């Protein structure tokens, strides 16, 4: 995988993951009570596709950092590892929620009914995401592979995720902003992350075109 291909693959998968998340998040706000099964399963399916794209994204990002500056390959590997663990944890919570919805003989809200999942994608997920974003921000800033705003914004988002880690002490009412499964902790923070990922994906993909257009430098 050369650098240009790594940039394009990182960008495209980042855009694809962001697009799936952007469509998914509003589905959490459609119903005030327990949503119908179709709503829950649709948003979970979109989330699964987003996570699949995220696996490719973190893999390509690791290769991109390695190509740009091999000395910081360890940073790319850290982002890759934490990204994979985040995906695994979130997939487990999604599977538990989907199974509960399919098995139930009535409409349920799995964000409340399925105990424990909101800790997986809540506080646990926030710690993993903060570590992932810190690694991404550090890798970008040290290798200069993308504009400065991408690395700085990754640091900011990492701090925001850490700020929501204590939400596990504040109950499980989705109507509360700062609850373990509150609309701020989960959906709103997920929406912010998805738009950041979209911007990062577009910037990364465009950087490949810019590099291709540059004339070869004398050695």
Coordinates of C-alpha atoms in Angstrom, one line a residue:
X1 CA 0.0 0.0 0.0
X2 CA 1.6 3.3 -1.1
X3 CA 1.0 6.6 0.5
X4 CA -1.5 7.9 -2.1
X5 CA -3.6 4.7 -1.9
X6 CA -3.5 4.9 1.9
X7 CA -4.7 8.5 1.9
X8 CA -7.6 7.6 -0.5
X9 CA -8.6 4.5 1.4
X10 CA -8.5 6.3 4.8
X11 CA -10.5 9.2 3.3
X12 CA -13.1 7.0 1.6
X13 CA -13.7 4.8 4.6
X14 CA -13.9 7.7 6.9
X15 CA -16.5 9.3 4.7
X16 CA -18.5 6.1 4.5
X17 CA -18.4 5.5 8.3
X18 CA -19.4 9.1 8.9
X19 CA -22.3 8.9 6.4
X20 CA -23.7 5.8 8.1
X21 CA -23.5 7.4 11.5
X22 CA -25.1 10.7 10.3
X23 CA -28.1 8.7 9.1
X24 CA -28.2 6.6 12.2
X25 CA -28.1 9.2 14.9
X26 CA -31.5 11.0 14.1
X27 CA -33.3 7.7 14.3
X28 CA -32.8 7.8 18.1
X29 CA -34.9 11.0 18.4
X30 CA -37.9 9.9 16.2
X31 CA -40.0 8.4 19.0
X32 CA -40.5 9.6 22.6
X33 CA -41.4 6.2 24.0
X34 CA -40.3 2.6 23.1
X35 CA -39.6 2.7 19.3
X36 CA -40.8 0.0 17.0
X37 CA -38.5 -2.9 16.2
X38 CA -37.9 -1.6 12.7
X39 CA -36.5 1.7 14.0
X40 CA -34.1 0.0 16.5
X41 CA -32.9 -2.7 14.1
X42 CA -32.4 -0.1 11.3
X43 CA -30.2 2.1 13.4
X44 CA -28.3 -0.8 14.7
X45 CA -27.7 -2.1 11.2
X46 CA -26.4 1.3 10.1
X47 CA -24.2 1.3 13.1
X48 CA -22.8 -2.1 12.2
X49 CA -21.9 -0.9 8.7
X50 CA -20.3 2.3 10.2
X51 CA -18.1 0.1 12.5
X52 CA -17.1 -2.1 9.6
X53 CA -16.0 0.9 7.6
X54 CA -14.2 2.1 10.8
X55 CA -12.2 -1.1 10.9
X56 CA -10.8 -0.3 7.4
X57 CA -10.3 3.3 8.4
X58 CA -8.1 2.5 11.3
X59 CA -6.1 0.0 9.3
X60 CA -5.5 2.4 6.5
X61 CA -4.6 5.2 8.9
X62 CA -2.0 3.0 10.5
X63 CA -0.4 2.4 7.1
X64 CA -0.6 6.1 6.2
X65 CA 1.3 7.1 9.3
X66 CA 3.9 4.4 8.6
X67 CA 4.3 5.6 5.0
X68 CA 4.6 9.3 5.9
X69 CA 7.0 8.8 8.9
X70 CA 8.1 5.3 9.9
X71 CA 9.4 6.6 13.2
X72 CA 5.8 7.1 14.3
X73 CA 4.5 3.8 13.2
X74 CA 3.8 3.0 16.9
X75 CA 1.3 5.8 17.1
X76 CA -0.6 4.4 14.1
X77 CA -0.5 1.0 15.7
X78 CA -2.0 2.5 18.9
X79 CA -4.8 4.2 17.0
X80 CA -5.4 0.9 15.2
X81 CA -5.5 -1.2 18.4
X82 CA -7.8 1.2 20.3
X83 CA -10.0 1.6 17.2
X84 CA -10.4 -2.2 16.9
X85 CA -11.2 -2.6 20.6
X86 CA -13.7 0.2 20.4
X87 CA -15.4 -1.5 17.4
X88 CA -15.5 -4.8 19.3
X89 CA -17.0 -3.3 22.4
X90 CA -19.6 -1.4 20.4
X91 CA -20.5 -4.4 18.3
X92 CA -21.1 -6.5 21.5
X93 CA -23.5 -3.8 22.8
X94 CA -25.3 -3.6 19.4
X95 CA -25.7 -7.4 19.3
X96 CA -27.1 -7.5 22.8
X97 CA -29.6 -4.8 22.0
X98 CA -30.6 -6.4 18.7
X99 CA -31.1 -9.8 20.3
X100 CA -33.3 -8.3 23.0
X101 CA -35.5 -6.5 20.5
X102 CA -35.9 -9.5 18.3
X103 CA -36.8 -11.7 21.3
X104 CA -39.2 -9.3 23.0
X105 CA -42.9 -9.8 22.4
X106 CA -43.6 -6.1 22.6
X107 CA -41.8 -2.8 21.7
X108 CA -38.9 -2.1 24.0
X109 CA -36.3 0.7 24.3
X110 CA -33.0 -1.3 24.4
X111 CA -31.1 1.7 25.5
X112 CA -32.9 1.3 28.9
X113 CA -34.1 -2.3 29.0
X114 CA -30.8 -4.0 28.1
X115 CA -28.8 -3.3 31.2
X116 CA -25.1 -2.9 30.8
X117 CA -24.9 -2.1 27.1
X118 CA -25.0 1.6 27.8
X119 CA -21.9 1.2 29.9
X120 CA -20.2 -0.5 27.0
X121 CA -20.9 2.3 24.5
X122 CA -21.0 4.9 27.3
X123 CA -18.2 5.2 29.7
X124 CA -16.1 2.3 28.4
X125 CA -16.5 3.5 24.8
X126 CA -15.7 7.1 25.8
X127 CA -12.3 6.0 27.4
X128 CA -11.4 4.0 24.3
X129 CA -12.5 6.8 21.9
X130 CA -10.5 9.4 23.9
X131 CA -7.4 7.2 23.6
X132 CA -8.1 6.6 19.9
X133 CA -8.5 10.3 19.2
X134 CA -5.4 11.2 21.1
X135 CA -3.4 8.8 19.1
X136 CA -4.9 10.1 15.9
X137 CA -4.2 13.7 16.9
X138 CA -0.7 12.9 18.0
X139 CA 0.1 11.0 14.8
X140 CA -1.2 13.8 12.6
X141 CA 0.6 16.6 14.5
X142 CA 3.9 14.8 14.6
X143 CA 4.0 13.6 11.0
X144 CA 2.2 16.7 9.4
X145 CA 0.3 14.3 7.2
X146 CA -2.9 16.5 7.4
X147 CA -3.6 20.2 8.2
X148 CA -3.1 21.3 11.8
X149 CA -6.8 21.7 12.6
X150 CA -7.4 17.9 12.2
X151 CA -4.9 17.1 14.9
X152 CA -6.0 19.9 17.2
X153 CA -9.7 19.0 16.8
X154 CA -8.9 15.3 17.6
X155 CA -7.4 16.5 20.9
X156 CA -10.5 18.6 21.7
X157 CA -12.8 15.7 21.0
X158 CA -10.7 13.4 23.1
X159 CA -11.1 15.8 26.0
X160 CA -14.9 16.0 25.4
X161 CA -15.1 12.2 25.5
X162 CA -13.2 12.0 28.8
X163 CA -15.6 14.6 30.2
X164 CA -18.4 12.1 29.7
X165 CA -16.7 9.1 31.3
X166 CA -18.2 9.9 34.8
X167 CA -21.7 9.7 33.3
X168 CA -22.1 6.2 34.7
X169 CA -22.8 7.8 38.1
X170 CA -25.9 9.6 36.8
X171 CA -28.5 7.0 36.1
X172 CA -29.9 5.5 33.0
X173 CA -32.6 7.9 31.8
X174 CA -32.1 8.7 28.1
X175 CA -33.9 12.0 28.6
X176 CA -31.1 13.3 30.9
X177 CA -28.2 14.9 29.1
X178 CA -25.5 13.4 31.3
X179 CA -26.9 10.0 32.2
X180 CA -25.0 6.8 31.4
X181 CA -27.2 6.5 28.3
X182 CA -28.3 10.1 28.1
X183 CA -28.8 12.0 24.8
X184 CA -25.7 14.0 25.4
X185 CA -23.5 11.1 26.4
X186 CA -24.5 8.9 23.4
X187 CA -26.4 10.4 20.5
X188 CA -25.2 14.0 20.6
X189 CA -21.6 13.1 21.1
X190 CA -21.9 10.5 18.4
X191 CA -23.3 13.1 16.0
X192 CA -20.3 15.4 16.7
X193 CA -17.9 12.6 16.2
X194 CA -19.6 11.6 12.9
X195 CA -19.3 15.1 11.4
X196 CA -15.7 15.4 12.5
X197 CA -15.0 12.0 10.9
X198 CA -16.7 13.2 7.7
X199 CA -14.5 16.4 7.6
X200 CA -11.4 14.3 8.4
X201 CA -12.3 11.8 5.6
X202 CA -12.8 14.5 3.0
X203 CA -9.6 16.2 4.0
X204 CA -7.6 13.0 3.8
X205 CA -9.0 12.0 0.5
X206 CA -8.3 15.4 -1.0
X207 CA -4.8 15.3 0.3
X208 CA -4.1 12.3 -1.9
X209 CA -5.2 14.4 -5.0
X210 CA -3.0 17.3 -4.0
X211 CA 0.0 15.1 -3.6
X212 CA -0.5 13.4 -6.9
X213 CA -0.7 16.9 -8.6
X214 CA 2.6 18.0 -7.0
X215 CA 5.7 17.8 -9.2
X216 CA 8.3 15.3 -8.3
X217 CA 10.9 16.7 -5.9
X218 CA 14.6 16.3 -6.8
X219 CA 16.6 14.0 -4.6

